[in-house]
Short mmCIF file of C-alpha atoms and ligand atoms in Angstrom, two decimals:
data_model
loop_
_atom_site.label_atom_id
_atom_site.label_comp_id
_atom_site.label_asym_id
_atom_site.label_seq_id
_atom_site.Cartn_x
_atom_site.Cartn_y
_atom_site.Cartn_z
CA MET A 1 128.69 88.97 58.25
CA ALA A 2 127.13 92.40 57.99
CA LYS A 3 126.92 93.62 54.43
CA SER A 4 129.24 96.54 53.74
CA ARG A 5 127.53 99.44 52.00
CA THR A 6 128.08 103.12 51.50
CA ASN A 7 126.57 105.79 53.67
CA PHE A 8 126.44 109.53 53.36
CA VAL A 9 127.82 111.22 56.46
CA CYS A 10 127.38 114.90 57.29
CA GLN A 11 130.85 116.40 57.77
CA ASN A 12 129.40 119.04 60.04
CA CYS A 13 127.39 117.06 62.60
CA GLY A 14 128.11 113.40 61.82
CA ALA A 15 124.51 112.45 60.93
CA VAL A 16 124.19 109.48 58.58
CA SER A 17 121.86 109.17 55.62
CA GLN A 18 121.30 106.34 53.14
CA LYS A 19 121.10 108.71 50.18
CA TRP A 20 122.90 111.88 49.22
CA GLN A 21 121.22 115.14 50.18
CA GLY A 22 122.19 118.70 49.39
CA LYS A 23 121.20 119.81 52.88
CA CYS A 24 121.74 117.82 56.05
CA GLU A 25 118.38 117.11 57.69
CA SER A 26 119.95 117.09 61.11
CA CYS A 27 121.92 120.36 61.21
CA SER A 28 120.66 122.07 58.03
CA GLU A 29 124.21 122.48 56.70
CA TRP A 30 124.47 122.67 52.90
CA ASN A 31 126.88 120.56 50.86
CA ALA A 32 128.22 118.70 53.88
CA MET A 33 127.20 115.14 52.91
CA THR A 34 130.14 112.98 51.87
CA GLU A 35 130.07 109.38 50.76
CA GLU A 36 131.84 107.10 53.22
CA ALA A 37 132.28 103.37 53.07
CA GLY A 38 131.05 100.85 55.61
CA SER A 39 129.73 101.68 59.03
CA ALA A 40 130.20 105.37 59.67
CA GLY A 41 128.56 108.20 61.53
CA ILE A 42 126.63 108.46 64.75
CA GLY A 43 125.35 105.15 66.07
CA ALA A 44 127.05 103.22 63.31
CA GLN A 45 128.85 100.72 65.51
CA ALA A 46 125.58 99.00 66.40
CA ILE A 47 125.65 95.61 68.00
CA VAL A 48 126.53 93.09 65.29
CA GLY A 49 126.89 89.71 66.93
CA VAL A 50 124.91 89.35 70.16
CA ARG A 51 126.79 87.61 72.97
CA LYS A 52 125.63 86.78 76.44
CA GLY A 53 126.38 89.72 78.78
CA ARG A 54 128.78 89.64 81.74
CA VAL A 55 127.34 90.64 85.10
CA PHE A 56 129.15 93.51 86.83
CA ALA A 57 128.84 95.05 90.29
CA LEU A 58 127.00 98.33 90.78
CA GLU A 59 128.32 100.85 93.30
CA GLY A 60 126.93 103.63 95.49
CA LEU A 61 127.70 107.33 95.35
CA SER A 62 129.07 107.69 98.87
CA ALA A 63 132.36 105.81 98.51
CA VAL A 64 135.53 107.85 98.97
CA THR A 65 137.36 108.43 95.71
CA GLU A 66 140.83 109.88 95.68
CA GLN A 67 141.56 113.00 93.69
CA PRO A 68 143.30 112.09 90.44
CA PRO A 69 147.05 112.67 90.48
CA ARG A 70 148.24 115.52 88.26
CA VAL A 71 151.26 116.39 86.19
CA GLU A 72 151.82 120.10 86.65
CA VAL A 73 153.24 121.73 83.53
CA GLY A 74 154.71 124.79 85.19
CA VAL A 75 152.86 127.18 82.87
CA PRO A 76 150.48 128.71 85.44
CA GLU A 77 147.96 130.00 82.87
CA LEU A 78 147.68 126.49 81.37
CA ASP A 79 147.61 124.72 84.74
CA ARG A 80 144.83 127.05 85.84
CA VAL A 81 142.64 126.08 82.85
CA THR A 82 143.23 122.33 83.18
CA GLY A 83 142.46 122.50 86.89
CA GLY A 84 145.97 122.03 88.25
CA GLY A 85 147.80 120.10 85.54
CA PHE A 86 147.23 117.11 83.25
CA VAL A 87 145.57 113.99 84.67
CA PRO A 88 147.53 110.87 83.58
CA GLY A 89 145.52 108.81 81.11
CA SER A 90 143.31 111.72 80.10
CA VAL A 91 142.75 112.94 76.56
CA LEU A 92 142.37 116.63 75.75
CA LEU A 93 141.21 118.26 72.56
CA MET A 94 142.88 121.59 71.81
CA ALA A 95 140.58 123.31 69.35
CA GLY A 96 141.22 126.57 67.55
CA GLU A 97 141.39 128.34 64.24
CA PRO A 98 144.34 127.62 61.96
CA GLY A 99 147.23 129.96 62.76
CA ILE A 100 145.98 130.97 66.19
CA GLY A 101 149.04 129.44 67.91
CA LYS A 102 148.10 125.91 68.97
CA SER A 103 151.34 124.34 67.75
CA THR A 104 153.36 127.13 69.37
CA LEU A 105 151.66 126.74 72.74
CA LEU A 106 152.02 122.96 72.65
CA ILE A 107 155.70 122.87 71.67
CA GLN A 108 156.34 125.30 74.54
CA THR A 109 154.31 123.08 76.88
CA CYS A 110 156.24 120.00 75.72
CA ALA A 111 159.58 121.72 76.29
CA ARG A 112 158.57 122.84 79.79
CA LEU A 113 157.49 119.30 80.76
CA ALA A 114 160.59 117.72 79.22
CA ASP A 115 162.77 120.14 81.20
CA SER A 116 161.26 118.81 84.40
CA GLY A 117 162.31 115.26 83.49
CA HIS A 118 159.17 113.84 81.88
CA ARG A 119 159.17 111.88 78.63
CA VAL A 120 157.34 113.96 76.03
CA VAL A 121 156.51 113.04 72.42
CA TYR A 122 155.33 115.49 69.76
CA ILE A 123 153.84 113.95 66.61
CA SER A 124 153.28 116.41 63.79
CA GLY A 125 151.10 115.42 60.88
CA GLU A 126 151.21 118.85 59.30
CA GLU A 127 154.80 119.98 59.43
CA ALA A 128 158.08 118.24 58.74
CA VAL A 129 160.39 117.52 61.66
CA ALA A 130 162.78 120.19 60.39
CA GLN A 131 160.01 122.81 60.51
CA VAL A 132 159.03 121.92 64.07
CA ARG A 133 162.69 121.92 65.08
CA LEU A 134 163.25 125.30 63.45
CA ARG A 135 160.34 126.83 65.29
CA ALA A 136 161.59 125.34 68.58
CA GLN A 137 165.02 126.82 67.92
CA ARG A 138 163.49 130.20 67.23
CA LEU A 139 161.65 129.95 70.55
CA GLY A 140 164.92 129.11 72.34
CA LEU A 141 163.77 125.57 73.12
CA ALA A 142 166.35 123.68 71.05
CA ASN A 143 167.85 121.94 74.08
CA ALA A 144 164.62 120.53 75.45
CA ALA A 145 164.45 116.72 75.35
CA VAL A 146 161.22 116.55 73.34
CA GLU A 147 160.98 113.52 71.02
CA LEU A 148 159.73 114.55 67.57
CA ALA A 149 158.27 112.76 64.57
CA ALA A 150 156.28 113.65 61.48
CA GLU A 151 153.78 110.81 61.09
CA THR A 152 150.15 110.39 60.09
CA SER A 153 149.47 106.67 60.48
CA VAL A 154 147.77 106.00 63.81
CA GLU A 155 148.92 102.37 63.84
CA ASP A 156 152.55 103.45 63.38
CA VAL A 157 152.21 106.19 66.00
CA ILE A 158 150.82 103.82 68.62
CA ALA A 159 153.39 101.11 67.80
CA THR A 160 156.16 103.70 68.29
CA LEU A 161 154.70 105.10 71.49
CA THR A 162 154.48 101.66 73.11
CA GLN A 163 158.28 101.31 72.83
CA GLY A 164 160.09 102.23 76.02
CA ARG A 165 158.62 104.00 79.03
CA PRO A 166 155.19 105.52 78.42
CA PRO A 167 155.47 109.27 77.80
CA ALA A 168 153.87 111.65 80.28
CA LEU A 169 152.53 113.68 77.38
CA VAL A 170 151.85 112.92 73.72
CA VAL A 171 150.81 115.73 71.39
CA ILE A 172 149.07 114.79 68.13
CA ASP A 173 149.16 117.82 65.80
CA SER A 174 146.56 117.51 64.34
CA ILE A 175 143.85 114.84 64.62
CA GLN A 176 142.58 115.81 61.15
CA THR A 177 145.79 114.58 59.55
CA MET A 178 145.74 111.16 61.24
CA TRP A 179 144.44 108.08 59.48
CA ALA A 180 143.78 104.52 60.58
CA GLU A 181 144.48 101.82 58.00
CA LYS A 182 141.44 99.74 58.81
CA VAL A 183 139.07 102.57 57.91
CA GLU A 184 138.35 103.19 54.25
CA SER A 185 137.94 106.96 54.19
CA THR A 186 140.26 109.79 53.41
CA PRO A 187 142.05 111.51 56.34
CA GLY A 188 140.07 114.39 57.78
CA THR A 189 136.65 112.80 57.27
CA VAL A 190 134.41 112.22 60.27
CA THR A 191 134.99 108.47 60.16
CA GLN A 192 138.78 108.76 60.06
CA VAL A 193 138.92 111.41 62.76
CA ARG A 194 136.65 109.36 64.98
CA ALA A 195 138.55 106.10 64.44
CA SER A 196 141.94 107.75 64.99
CA ALA A 197 140.74 109.50 68.13
CA GLN A 198 139.27 106.24 69.45
CA ALA A 199 142.58 104.42 68.96
CA LEU A 200 144.54 107.21 70.66
CA ILE A 201 142.06 107.40 73.55
CA ARG A 202 142.40 103.65 74.06
CA TYR A 203 146.18 104.10 74.07
CA ALA A 204 145.96 106.86 76.71
CA LYS A 205 143.64 104.89 78.98
CA THR A 206 145.77 101.75 78.87
CA THR A 207 149.19 103.37 79.34
CA GLY A 208 148.41 106.39 81.53
CA SER A 209 149.94 108.87 79.09
CA THR A 210 148.16 112.18 78.66
CA VAL A 211 147.27 112.74 75.01
CA ILE A 212 146.51 116.15 73.52
CA LEU A 213 144.72 116.10 70.17
CA VAL A 214 144.96 119.31 68.17
CA GLY A 215 141.82 120.09 66.16
CA HIS A 216 141.38 122.89 63.67
CA VAL A 217 138.01 124.57 63.77
CA THR A 218 136.86 127.69 61.99
CA LYS A 219 134.45 130.31 63.32
CA ASP A 220 131.67 129.08 61.04
CA GLY A 221 132.37 125.45 61.92
CA GLN A 222 133.47 124.67 58.35
CA VAL A 223 136.20 122.20 59.17
CA ALA A 224 135.07 118.66 59.87
CA GLY A 225 136.24 116.51 62.69
CA PRO A 226 136.78 118.03 66.10
CA ARG A 227 133.09 118.31 66.86
CA VAL A 228 132.59 114.57 66.60
CA VAL A 229 135.35 113.82 69.11
CA GLU A 230 134.24 116.42 71.67
CA HIS A 231 132.11 113.88 73.52
CA MET A 232 134.85 111.24 73.50
CA VAL A 233 137.62 113.27 75.14
CA ASP A 234 137.98 114.24 78.81
CA ALA A 235 138.50 117.93 78.21
CA VAL A 236 137.99 120.38 75.37
CA LEU A 237 140.25 123.42 75.47
CA SER A 238 139.49 126.20 73.05
CA PHE A 239 142.27 128.56 71.99
CA GLU A 240 140.82 131.86 70.80
CA GLY A 241 141.94 135.26 69.69
CA GLU A 242 140.90 138.11 67.44
CA GLY A 243 142.77 138.52 64.18
CA GLY A 244 145.20 141.44 64.31
CA HIS A 245 145.46 141.39 68.10
CA HIS A 246 148.21 139.68 70.03
CA PHE A 247 146.38 138.27 72.98
CA ARG A 248 144.97 134.71 73.07
CA ILE A 249 142.54 133.14 75.49
CA LEU A 250 142.61 129.48 76.47
CA ARG A 251 139.21 128.38 77.68
CA ALA A 252 138.03 125.01 79.03
CA LEU A 253 134.71 124.26 77.29
CA LYS A 254 134.46 120.84 78.87
CA ASN A 255 136.54 119.35 81.66
CA ARG A 256 135.86 116.04 83.39
CA PHE A 257 138.63 116.69 85.93
CA GLY A 258 138.40 120.39 86.64
CA PRO A 259 136.51 123.66 86.32
CA THR A 260 135.11 124.91 83.02
CA ASP A 261 134.92 128.59 83.88
CA GLU A 262 138.65 129.30 84.10
CA ILE A 263 140.54 131.10 81.36
CA GLY A 264 144.23 131.48 80.67
CA VAL A 265 145.49 134.58 78.90
CA PHE A 266 148.53 134.58 76.63
CA GLU A 267 150.20 137.09 74.38
CA MET A 268 151.76 136.14 71.04
CA THR A 269 155.24 137.64 70.95
CA GLY A 270 158.23 137.23 68.68
CA LEU A 271 159.41 134.58 71.13
CA GLY A 272 156.25 132.50 71.21
CA LEU A 273 153.36 132.74 73.64
CA ALA A 274 153.99 134.66 76.83
CA GLU A 275 151.70 134.37 79.82
CA VAL A 276 149.70 137.41 80.81
CA ALA A 277 149.28 137.31 84.55
CA ASN A 278 147.37 140.60 84.68
CA PRO A 279 145.02 140.79 81.66
CA SER A 280 143.20 143.90 82.92
CA ALA A 281 146.41 145.92 82.87
CA MET A 282 147.06 144.70 79.31
CA PHE A 283 143.59 145.64 78.07
CA LEU A 284 143.71 149.08 79.71
CA ALA A 285 147.21 149.88 78.45
CA GLY A 286 147.18 152.97 76.27
CA ARG A 287 143.83 154.16 77.58
CA ASP A 288 142.98 157.77 76.86
CA ALA A 289 140.73 158.88 79.70
CA SER A 290 140.74 162.52 78.58
CA ALA A 291 138.32 161.99 75.68
CA PRO A 292 134.58 161.48 76.04
CA GLY A 293 132.99 158.21 74.91
CA ALA A 294 135.08 155.71 76.85
CA ALA A 295 133.88 153.75 79.88
CA VAL A 296 135.76 151.04 81.76
CA LEU A 297 133.76 147.84 82.11
CA ALA A 298 134.45 145.46 84.99
CA SER A 299 133.66 142.26 83.15
CA MET A 300 133.90 138.57 84.03
CA GLU A 301 135.59 136.08 81.72
CA GLY A 302 134.58 132.80 83.28
CA ALA A 303 135.62 132.99 86.91
CA ARG A 304 138.10 135.77 86.26
CA PRO A 305 137.41 139.50 86.43
CA VAL A 306 138.83 141.44 83.48
CA LEU A 307 138.68 145.21 82.99
CA VAL A 308 138.24 146.47 79.44
CA GLU A 309 137.49 149.81 77.87
CA VAL A 310 134.20 150.23 75.99
CA GLN A 311 134.54 152.98 73.39
CA ALA A 312 131.64 154.71 71.67
CA LEU A 313 131.41 157.31 68.95
CA VAL A 314 128.06 159.00 68.35
CA ALA A 315 128.10 161.54 65.52
CA PRO A 316 125.46 163.21 63.31
CA THR A 317 124.85 161.11 60.22
CA ALA A 318 125.27 162.20 56.63
CA LEU A 319 123.22 159.27 55.38
CA GLY A 320 119.51 158.60 55.18
CA THR A 321 119.82 155.54 57.40
CA PRO A 322 122.29 156.06 60.24
CA ARG A 323 125.09 153.52 60.64
CA ARG A 324 125.36 151.17 63.58
CA SER A 325 128.69 149.39 63.82
CA VAL A 326 129.97 147.16 66.63
CA VAL A 327 133.29 145.43 67.23
CA GLY A 328 133.57 142.92 70.08
CA TRP A 329 129.98 143.08 71.22
CA ASP A 330 126.53 141.88 70.15
CA PRO A 331 124.95 144.26 67.57
CA ALA A 332 121.46 143.23 68.72
CA ARG A 333 122.39 144.27 72.25
CA LEU A 334 123.55 147.69 70.98
CA SER A 335 120.24 148.22 69.16
CA MET A 336 118.42 147.38 72.37
CA ILE A 337 120.47 149.80 74.48
CA LEU A 338 119.93 152.57 71.91
CA ALA A 339 116.17 151.92 71.94
CA VAL A 340 116.09 152.01 75.76
CA LEU A 341 118.13 155.25 75.86
CA GLU A 342 115.64 156.83 73.44
CA ALA A 343 112.48 155.50 75.09
CA HIS A 344 113.43 155.91 78.76
CA GLY A 345 116.29 158.39 78.70
CA GLY A 346 114.82 160.91 76.28
CA LEU A 347 117.87 160.88 74.00
CA LYS A 348 117.45 161.43 70.27
CA LEU A 349 119.73 159.07 68.38
CA GLY A 350 117.78 158.58 65.14
CA GLN A 351 119.96 161.10 63.25
CA HIS A 352 123.27 159.81 64.58
CA ASP A 353 125.77 157.21 63.43
CA VAL A 354 126.82 154.96 66.33
CA TYR A 355 130.08 153.04 66.58
CA LEU A 356 130.94 150.82 69.54
CA ASN A 357 134.25 149.08 70.12
CA ILE A 358 135.67 146.89 72.87
CA ALA A 359 139.29 148.05 72.98
CA GLY A 360 142.06 145.47 72.73
CA GLY A 361 140.12 142.96 70.64
CA LEU A 362 138.30 141.14 73.44
CA ARG A 363 134.82 139.79 72.72
CA VAL A 364 132.40 140.57 75.54
CA SER A 365 129.21 138.58 75.68
CA GLU A 366 127.83 139.12 79.17
CA PRO A 367 124.90 141.49 79.82
CA ALA A 368 126.91 143.30 82.52
CA ALA A 369 128.44 145.31 79.67
CA ASP A 370 125.13 147.14 79.08
CA LEU A 371 125.74 149.90 81.61
CA ALA A 372 129.30 150.56 80.43
CA ALA A 373 128.10 150.71 76.81
CA ALA A 374 125.27 153.08 77.75
CA ALA A 375 127.67 155.32 79.71
CA ALA A 376 130.09 155.45 76.78
CA LEU A 377 127.26 156.27 74.35
CA VAL A 378 125.84 159.04 76.54
CA SER A 379 129.32 160.43 77.16
CA SER A 380 130.07 160.55 73.44
CA LEU A 381 126.72 162.10 72.57
CA THR A 382 126.91 164.81 75.23
CA GLY A 383 130.67 165.33 75.11
CA ALA A 384 130.80 164.89 78.88
CA LEU A 385 133.85 163.10 80.28
CA LEU A 386 133.29 160.06 82.47
CA PRO A 387 135.29 159.94 85.71
CA ARG A 388 138.78 158.52 85.12
CA THR A 389 138.68 156.23 88.10
CA ALA A 390 135.19 154.70 87.81
CA VAL A 391 134.23 151.28 86.50
CA PHE A 392 130.76 150.37 85.22
CA PHE A 393 128.76 147.16 85.29
CA GLY A 394 125.07 146.28 85.23
CA GLU A 395 122.45 144.80 82.95
CA ILE A 396 119.91 147.18 81.40
CA GLY A 397 116.33 145.96 81.08
CA LEU A 398 113.80 147.06 78.48
CA SER A 399 112.11 149.23 81.09
CA GLY A 400 115.32 151.22 81.52
CA SER A 401 116.07 149.74 84.94
CA VAL A 402 119.61 148.64 85.73
CA ARG A 403 119.64 145.12 87.06
CA PRO A 404 122.30 143.54 89.28
CA VAL A 405 124.86 141.11 87.88
CA VAL A 406 126.81 138.31 89.54
CA HIS A 407 130.21 138.65 91.22
CA ALA A 408 129.89 142.37 91.98
CA ASN A 409 132.57 142.15 94.67
CA LEU A 410 135.03 140.22 92.51
CA ARG A 411 134.68 142.86 89.81
CA MET A 412 135.22 145.69 92.29
CA LYS A 413 138.23 143.98 93.89
CA GLU A 414 139.92 143.74 90.50
CA ALA A 415 139.13 147.42 89.84
CA ALA A 416 140.51 148.44 93.25
CA LYS A 417 143.70 146.49 92.51
CA LEU A 418 144.18 148.55 89.35
CA GLY A 419 143.74 151.87 91.10
CA PHE A 420 140.06 152.59 90.42
CA HIS A 421 138.17 154.47 93.14
CA SER A 422 134.49 153.96 92.41
CA ALA A 423 132.01 151.62 90.77
CA VAL A 424 128.82 152.72 89.03
CA GLY A 425 126.16 150.02 89.17
CA PRO A 426 122.84 148.86 90.62
CA VAL A 427 122.49 148.94 94.41
CA ALA A 428 120.54 145.72 94.81
CA GLY A 429 122.24 142.37 94.62
CA ARG A 430 125.57 143.35 96.17
CA ASP A 431 127.22 140.43 97.92
CA GLU A 432 125.78 140.65 101.39
CA GLY A 433 128.05 140.88 104.41
CA GLU A 434 131.06 142.10 102.46
CA THR A 435 132.04 145.74 102.39
CA PRO A 436 132.55 146.83 98.80
CA PRO A 437 136.24 147.45 98.11
CA LEU A 438 135.33 150.63 96.19
CA ARG A 439 133.00 153.58 96.63
CA VAL A 440 129.70 152.68 95.02
CA ALA A 441 127.80 155.22 92.92
CA PRO A 442 124.34 153.65 92.80
CA CYS A 443 122.62 153.64 89.43
CA ASP A 444 119.28 151.89 89.13
CA HIS A 445 117.88 153.45 85.96
CA VAL A 446 119.24 154.78 82.67
CA SER A 447 117.61 158.16 83.33
CA GLN A 448 119.73 158.43 86.47
CA LEU A 449 122.86 157.54 84.52
CA ILE A 450 122.09 160.27 81.97
CA ALA A 451 121.29 162.83 84.69
CA ASP A 452 124.52 162.03 86.55
CA ILE A 453 126.66 162.33 83.42
CA ALA A 454 124.96 165.63 82.50
CA ALA A 455 125.40 166.97 86.06
CA SER A 456 129.06 166.02 86.10
CA ALA A 457 129.54 167.76 82.75
CA ALA A 458 127.94 170.92 84.14
CA GLN A 459 130.08 170.82 87.27
CA GLY A 460 133.22 169.57 85.58
CA ARG A 461 133.51 166.40 87.66
CA GLY A 462 132.46 162.73 87.49
CA PRO A 463 129.02 161.32 88.31
CA ARG A 464 127.87 161.21 91.90
CA GLU A 465 130.26 159.10 93.93
CA VAL A 466 128.31 158.15 97.00
CA LYS A 467 129.68 156.12 99.83
CA ARG A 468 127.40 153.22 100.60
CA ALA A 469 125.50 153.65 103.87
P1 TYD B 501 150.88 128.17 65.00
O1 TYD B 501 151.29 127.73 66.36
O2 TYD B 501 151.57 127.53 63.85
O3 TYD B 501 149.30 128.08 64.80
P2 TYD B 501 148.35 126.79 64.70
O4 TYD B 501 149.14 125.59 65.10
O5 TYD B 501 147.21 127.09 65.63
O6 TYD B 501 147.87 126.72 63.29
O7 TYD B 501 151.08 129.77 65.00
C1 TYD B 501 151.23 130.40 63.81
C2 TYD B 501 151.21 131.89 63.97
O8 TYD B 501 151.86 132.38 65.11
C3 TYD B 501 151.92 132.49 62.80
O9 TYD B 501 151.02 133.38 62.17
C4 TYD B 501 153.11 133.18 63.33
C5 TYD B 501 152.81 133.38 64.78
N1 TYD B 501 153.99 133.28 65.65
C6 TYD B 501 154.46 134.40 66.30
O10 TYD B 501 153.94 135.51 66.16
N2 TYD B 501 155.55 134.28 67.13
C7 TYD B 501 156.19 133.09 67.31
O11 TYD B 501 157.15 133.02 68.08
C8 TYD B 501 155.67 131.94 66.62
C9 TYD B 501 156.33 130.60 66.77
C10 TYD B 501 154.59 132.07 65.81
MG1 MG B 502 149.76 124.05 63.85
#
């Protein structure tokens, strides 16, 4: 029999070490090593007793495989992210920060599925049954036939689930509270989370139930657990939102049965999470187009175009070192755009404070936002209004050139749908063969952007709006 001994397992990345270390050698995280008994951590379940292998048949790639059947939930934003509904026997990890709304979304999902006649079980390891019931009542879901329990023992959960007809959906809220008896670690440790997830995955594969594991993660990755099960599950859905704002985005980070570039948009209301079918309209609500310093960006969130307002404030500084402050965008990117505007646009920004904000609380990470940010900055500095009905997109290079970005036509179609008339962006790289749904004002260099904004200020109208030849 293998000798049982203690290991030190990194609670951040799952790396195993024989001795305690202040800093994990694998991921450089400090104070993450915890003593765990027996075989734990990555690669721990090594082959113990060697048996003679069984020979199995190998297959080719060309065989016809049927599409997996799906259980549609009836929440279009959720069905869109999963790729058309839950695949029976699949296991999903729903990751998100504490308090973001995972339990709310899942109890609503459970109720919707139960209403369409499926058996649905919701196991809460964090809240008492009364609490879950109270929330459901507040959400107007008291009559849904969801079966509830507050349990944390995986053995008990699986024993209960195997009674009666297998549920279509089982929600485990959360995987960090589950513990398997055969593992000698406290709940929430890497070993317990992994063992519990393994048992629940085995249950899903053998019965055909879909299992959703809730996993708490924090922005800095402080909370242990979910990261070590990411590779074991079929799909990882991340539920995100900015503190203080009501909207939430559900994103598929991994999906063995569907796309990974779809997003679902929800809004947290007094009555739970409401779907937002038209996110652009939500992000542009309350827009004040009569003040300088605001440009509308036609951005892409995954495969979905979303319009947001980029706001800039450039004002003379009272300090020795001017302030640069960004919300919702990369500060390094702002520094780069400011440097390019100075070097290739002839603007003097060294004596100005610069603030940049993506309105509505969205985080934009794609380079297509460069042109909109530059337009907002120039508009704020010069006091010139940008045209009300123009959207901006394009990546700015260090030479000051504006480079094309993907999905130009998708972005313009979304803008046209919301009543915009023109798009300012690079000429090259437009989807060939398709007529742009908007007038295109070509902009291939930052100096041209600055000249156009200055000219429009002088003439009291927007930048050149040229119909494409
Ligand atoms: P919850 O689903 O408990 O978050 P998680 O499971 O991810 O930790 O959501 C908790 C937050 O949502 C809480 O701050 C209150 C808010 N909330 C609403 O605004 N409206 C509602 O109808 C509900 C149920 C919650
Ligand atoms: Mg919760």
